[in-house]
Amino acid sequence: NITSRHCPYLDTINRSVLDFDFEKLCSISLSHINVYACLICGKYFQGRGLKSHAYTHSVQFTHHVFLNLHTLKFYCLPDNYEIIDSSLEDITYVLKPTFTRQHISGLDKQGKLYRAYDGTTYLPGIVGLNNIKANDYANVVLQALSNVPPLRNYFLEEENYCGIRRPPGDIMFLLVQRFGELMRKLWNPRNFKAHVSPHEMLQAVVLCSKKNFQITKQGDAVDFLSWFMNALHGALGGTKKKPSSLTKVFQGSMRIFSKKLPHPDLPPEEKVALLLKEEYQEEMSDTTFLFLTLDLPTAPLYKDEKEQLIIPQVPLFNILAKFNGNTEKEYKTYKENFLKRFQLLKLPPYLIFCIKRFTKNNFFVEKNPTIVNFPITNVDLREYLTEEAQVTEKNTTYDLVANVVHDGKPTEGAYRIHVLHHGTGKWYELQDLQVTDILPQMITLSEAYIQIWKRRESEDDTTNHTGA
């Protein structure tokens, strides 16, 4: 039975070295079990019994104050008594930030700057993420999703999902837990530093994706988004029929008209004969989506007289025409060719566009640099709905809330993201640890790759987009 008493060593604690963003591993035994943080040097050690690593460290370096990273209790070693002192609450809050309903409901109503322990000021939610080696493709997706209020609010409260039952041995739930922890760190108003390391989140990604997505190798942000959303949906207990908190936010549905085409090398009379057959008639099917892929027109290769490559531009509405129900697009599979047309049936509260910039050939990946011109607010998608859906869907107008950009060469390149801070109505650009404010008109000049749009729920819902 460990007695608790006042500890004379509290003033030796060094908050500027404390960092709880890394894996909770003993720095000597590399074990996850029973790990303590030394609050004087910030290192992690296992155990606190007589021959334990934490005990040895306390004697060797005369560092006396430790925090159990699991139970959140403080101890003085080597004397081994528990410390109970309200002045330590800021440390437990950084390790495990918690949010009340009231706090959550006010997050988008104000733009108060908070001061981190290291003296820098920051806006919760608009926070840089470390690029450990080549994980900026994942960072931008995590930052985009953390700025979608209904999804963020769900993950800020652990009670929402800690009761979800998963089959034994299911590791995917780790993604849910780590994503929740990352959200709470990104929105923590009492952080010690104005940036967060996504280290634990990304280790869960490497593990759960069976190393398809790495920290050390550049990945594709759209591939990652697609995998991550489907993995989260499944881990939250969602299925094809059963919605999850993720599908409630992002899932829409569309109608696909598809007809098989005769092989192009056949003689004309054979083609005509085939087109009368049943398998060549147009078929209609309805399906759900979590994001819409928008195709770019092939970039021209002409140079102007100064030998400069002309960067082509295309209006957003031109590439949205894919969903107007009339535009036909040819799809080639290994054996067959199809003509397809698309129309939207149901629009989600938050709509994700993925702009197809990359095409993989047999030998290399090509990037299309075409700039998409889009308004930042007030994009009405009513004309892409079927006639019945135009009657039933009340609100069809969207405003941009996040814009992921890919700069540079297709296989190397770097990612950055523009996010709207709902409380201030200002736009910010985040590139790994750098956070800068940006004018809305600059956003449309970039090579947009993923966009998240928020539906207006009423006529007067313009959620203060100043300067847009």
Short mmCIF file of N, CA and C in Angstrom, two decimals, residues 197-261:
data_model
loop_
_atom_site.label_atom_id
_atom_site.label_comp_id
_atom_site.label_asym_id
_atom_site.label_seq_id
_atom_site.Cartn_x
_atom_site.Cartn_y
_atom_site.Cartn_z
N SER A 197 3.06 15.40 -33.05
CA SER A 197 3.65 14.35 -33.88
C SER A 197 2.62 13.23 -34.06
N PRO A 198 2.37 12.84 -35.31
CA PRO A 198 1.38 11.78 -35.56
C PRO A 198 1.99 10.38 -35.45
N HIS A 199 3.11 10.26 -34.70
CA HIS A 199 3.90 9.03 -34.68
C HIS A 199 3.07 7.78 -34.35
N GLU A 200 2.30 7.84 -33.25
CA GLU A 200 1.53 6.65 -32.84
C GLU A 200 0.42 6.33 -33.84
N MET A 201 -0.21 7.38 -34.35
CA MET A 201 -1.27 7.19 -35.35
C MET A 201 -0.69 6.48 -36.58
N LEU A 202 0.47 6.96 -37.04
CA LEU A 202 1.06 6.40 -38.26
C LEU A 202 1.58 4.98 -38.05
N GLN A 203 2.03 4.68 -36.83
CA GLN A 203 2.46 3.30 -36.58
C GLN A 203 1.26 2.37 -36.68
N ALA A 204 0.10 2.85 -36.22
CA ALA A 204 -1.12 2.04 -36.35
C ALA A 204 -1.47 1.86 -37.83
N VAL A 205 -1.23 2.92 -38.63
CA VAL A 205 -1.50 2.83 -40.08
C VAL A 205 -0.59 1.78 -40.73
N VAL A 206 0.70 1.82 -40.41
CA VAL A 206 1.65 0.86 -40.99
C VAL A 206 1.22 -0.57 -40.64
N LEU A 207 0.86 -0.77 -39.37
CA LEU A 207 0.46 -2.10 -38.91
C LEU A 207 -0.84 -2.56 -39.56
N CYS A 208 -1.87 -1.69 -39.51
CA CYS A 208 -3.21 -2.09 -39.98
C CYS A 208 -3.28 -2.19 -41.50
N SER A 209 -2.39 -1.49 -42.20
CA SER A 209 -2.43 -1.57 -43.67
C SER A 209 -1.44 -2.64 -44.16
N LYS A 210 -0.91 -3.43 -43.23
CA LYS A 210 0.11 -4.45 -43.55
C LYS A 210 1.24 -3.84 -44.38
N LYS A 211 1.70 -2.67 -43.95
CA LYS A 211 2.83 -1.95 -44.55
C LYS A 211 2.55 -1.43 -45.97
N ASN A 212 1.28 -1.41 -46.38
CA ASN A 212 0.95 -0.76 -47.65
C ASN A 212 1.26 0.72 -47.58
N PHE A 213 1.04 1.29 -46.39
CA PHE A 213 1.35 2.72 -46.20
C PHE A 213 2.48 2.80 -45.19
N GLN A 214 3.54 3.54 -45.56
CA GLN A 214 4.75 3.60 -44.74
C GLN A 214 4.99 5.03 -44.27
N ILE A 215 5.87 5.13 -43.27
CA ILE A 215 6.27 6.46 -42.79
C ILE A 215 7.48 6.92 -43.59
N THR A 216 8.23 5.94 -44.14
CA THR A 216 9.53 6.25 -44.75
C THR A 216 9.45 6.36 -46.26
N LYS A 217 8.26 6.13 -46.84
CA LYS A 217 8.14 6.12 -48.29
C LYS A 217 6.93 6.92 -48.69
N GLN A 218 7.10 7.86 -49.61
CA GLN A 218 5.99 8.72 -50.01
C GLN A 218 4.83 7.88 -50.55
N GLY A 219 3.63 8.18 -50.09
CA GLY A 219 2.46 7.46 -50.60
C GLY A 219 1.55 8.44 -51.33
N ASP A 220 0.42 7.92 -51.79
CA ASP A 220 -0.53 8.75 -52.51
C ASP A 220 -1.67 9.11 -51.57
N ALA A 221 -1.96 10.42 -51.45
CA ALA A 221 -2.95 10.88 -50.48
C ALA A 221 -4.34 10.33 -50.77
N VAL A 222 -4.71 10.17 -52.06
CA VAL A 222 -6.05 9.65 -52.37
C VAL A 222 -6.15 8.16 -52.01
N ASP A 223 -5.09 7.40 -52.32
CA ASP A 223 -5.07 5.98 -51.94
C ASP A 223 -5.22 5.85 -50.42
N PHE A 224 -4.48 6.70 -49.71
CA PHE A 224 -4.51 6.64 -48.25
C PHE A 224 -5.90 7.02 -47.72
N LEU A 225 -6.46 8.09 -48.26
CA LEU A 225 -7.80 8.53 -47.83
C LEU A 225 -8.82 7.41 -48.03
N SER A 226 -8.78 6.79 -49.19
CA SER A 226 -9.73 5.74 -49.52
C SER A 226 -9.59 4.55 -48.56
N TRP A 227 -8.34 4.12 -48.35
CA TRP A 227 -8.11 3.00 -47.43
C TRP A 227 -8.52 3.36 -46.00
N PHE A 228 -8.12 4.55 -45.56
CA PHE A 228 -8.35 4.96 -44.17
C PHE A 228 -9.84 5.08 -43.86
N MET A 229 -10.60 5.68 -44.79
CA MET A 229 -12.04 5.84 -44.55
C MET A 229 -12.73 4.49 -44.50
N ASN A 230 -12.38 3.60 -45.41
CA ASN A 230 -13.01 2.27 -45.40
C ASN A 230 -12.61 1.48 -44.15
N ALA A 231 -11.35 1.60 -43.74
CA ALA A 231 -10.88 0.89 -42.55
C ALA A 231 -11.57 1.42 -41.30
N LEU A 232 -11.69 2.75 -41.19
CA LEU A 232 -12.38 3.34 -40.02
C LEU A 232 -13.84 2.92 -39.99
N HIS A 233 -14.50 2.97 -41.15
CA HIS A 233 -15.91 2.58 -41.24
C HIS A 233 -16.10 1.16 -40.72
N GLY A 234 -15.23 0.24 -41.16
CA GLY A 234 -15.33 -1.15 -40.71
C GLY A 234 -15.03 -1.29 -39.22
N ALA A 235 -13.99 -0.58 -38.75
CA ALA A 235 -13.59 -0.70 -37.35
C ALA A 235 -14.65 -0.12 -36.41
N LEU A 236 -15.44 0.82 -36.93
CA LEU A 236 -16.52 1.41 -36.11
C LEU A 236 -17.78 0.55 -36.16
N GLY A 237 -17.65 -0.64 -36.75
CA GLY A 237 -18.80 -1.55 -36.80
C GLY A 237 -19.70 -1.33 -38.00
N GLY A 238 -19.25 -0.49 -38.95
CA GLY A 238 -20.06 -0.25 -40.14
C GLY A 238 -19.93 -1.38 -41.15
N THR A 239 -20.99 -1.61 -41.91
CA THR A 239 -20.94 -2.61 -43.00
C THR A 239 -21.55 -1.95 -44.23
N LYS A 240 -21.76 -2.75 -45.29
CA LYS A 240 -22.42 -2.21 -46.49
C LYS A 240 -23.81 -1.69 -46.16
N LYS A 241 -24.52 -2.42 -45.27
CA LYS A 241 -25.89 -2.04 -44.93
C LYS A 241 -25.95 -1.09 -43.73
N LYS A 242 -25.01 -1.29 -42.79
CA LYS A 242 -25.10 -0.57 -41.51
C LYS A 242 -24.19 0.66 -41.55
N PRO A 243 -24.77 1.84 -41.32
CA PRO A 243 -23.94 3.06 -41.38
C PRO A 243 -23.01 3.17 -40.17
N SER A 244 -21.96 3.99 -40.29
CA SER A 244 -21.10 4.31 -39.15
C SER A 244 -21.08 5.84 -39.06
N SER A 245 -20.43 6.34 -38.01
CA SER A 245 -20.37 7.81 -37.86
C SER A 245 -19.65 8.44 -39.06
N LEU A 246 -18.83 7.64 -39.76
CA LEU A 246 -18.10 8.16 -40.91
C LEU A 246 -19.01 8.27 -42.14
N THR A 247 -19.79 7.20 -42.39
CA THR A 247 -20.66 7.24 -43.59
C THR A 247 -21.77 8.27 -43.43
N LYS A 248 -22.19 8.53 -42.17
CA LYS A 248 -23.24 9.55 -41.97
C LYS A 248 -22.76 10.92 -42.43
N VAL A 249 -21.44 11.13 -42.36
CA VAL A 249 -20.88 12.43 -42.73
C VAL A 249 -20.59 12.51 -44.24
N PHE A 250 -20.03 11.42 -44.81
CA PHE A 250 -19.48 11.51 -46.17
C PHE A 250 -20.22 10.72 -47.24
N GLN A 251 -21.13 9.81 -46.86
CA GLN A 251 -21.65 8.91 -47.88
C GLN A 251 -22.81 9.50 -48.67
N GLY A 252 -22.67 9.48 -49.99
CA GLY A 252 -23.76 9.84 -50.88
C GLY A 252 -24.08 8.64 -51.75
N SER A 253 -24.99 8.82 -52.71
CA SER A 253 -25.23 7.71 -53.63
C SER A 253 -25.40 8.23 -55.05
N MET A 254 -25.13 7.35 -56.01
CA MET A 254 -25.20 7.75 -57.42
C MET A 254 -25.82 6.62 -58.24
N ARG A 255 -26.25 6.98 -59.44
CA ARG A 255 -26.81 6.01 -60.37
C ARG A 255 -25.82 5.88 -61.53
N ILE A 256 -25.56 4.65 -61.92
CA ILE A 256 -24.62 4.40 -63.02
C ILE A 256 -25.36 3.71 -64.16
N PHE A 257 -25.25 4.26 -65.35
CA PHE A 257 -25.79 3.63 -66.56
C PHE A 257 -24.58 3.07 -67.31
N SER A 258 -24.64 1.79 -67.63
CA SER A 258 -23.47 1.18 -68.23
C SER A 258 -23.88 0.33 -69.42
N LYS A 259 -23.18 0.46 -70.53
CA LYS A 259 -23.45 -0.47 -71.64
C LYS A 259 -22.15 -0.97 -72.26
N LYS A 260 -22.18 -2.26 -72.60
CA LYS A 260 -21.01 -2.92 -73.15
C LYS A 260 -20.84 -2.50 -74.61
N LEU A 261 -19.59 -2.33 -75.02
CA LEU A 261 -19.31 -1.96 -76.41
C LEU A 261 -18.69 -3.14 -77.14
#
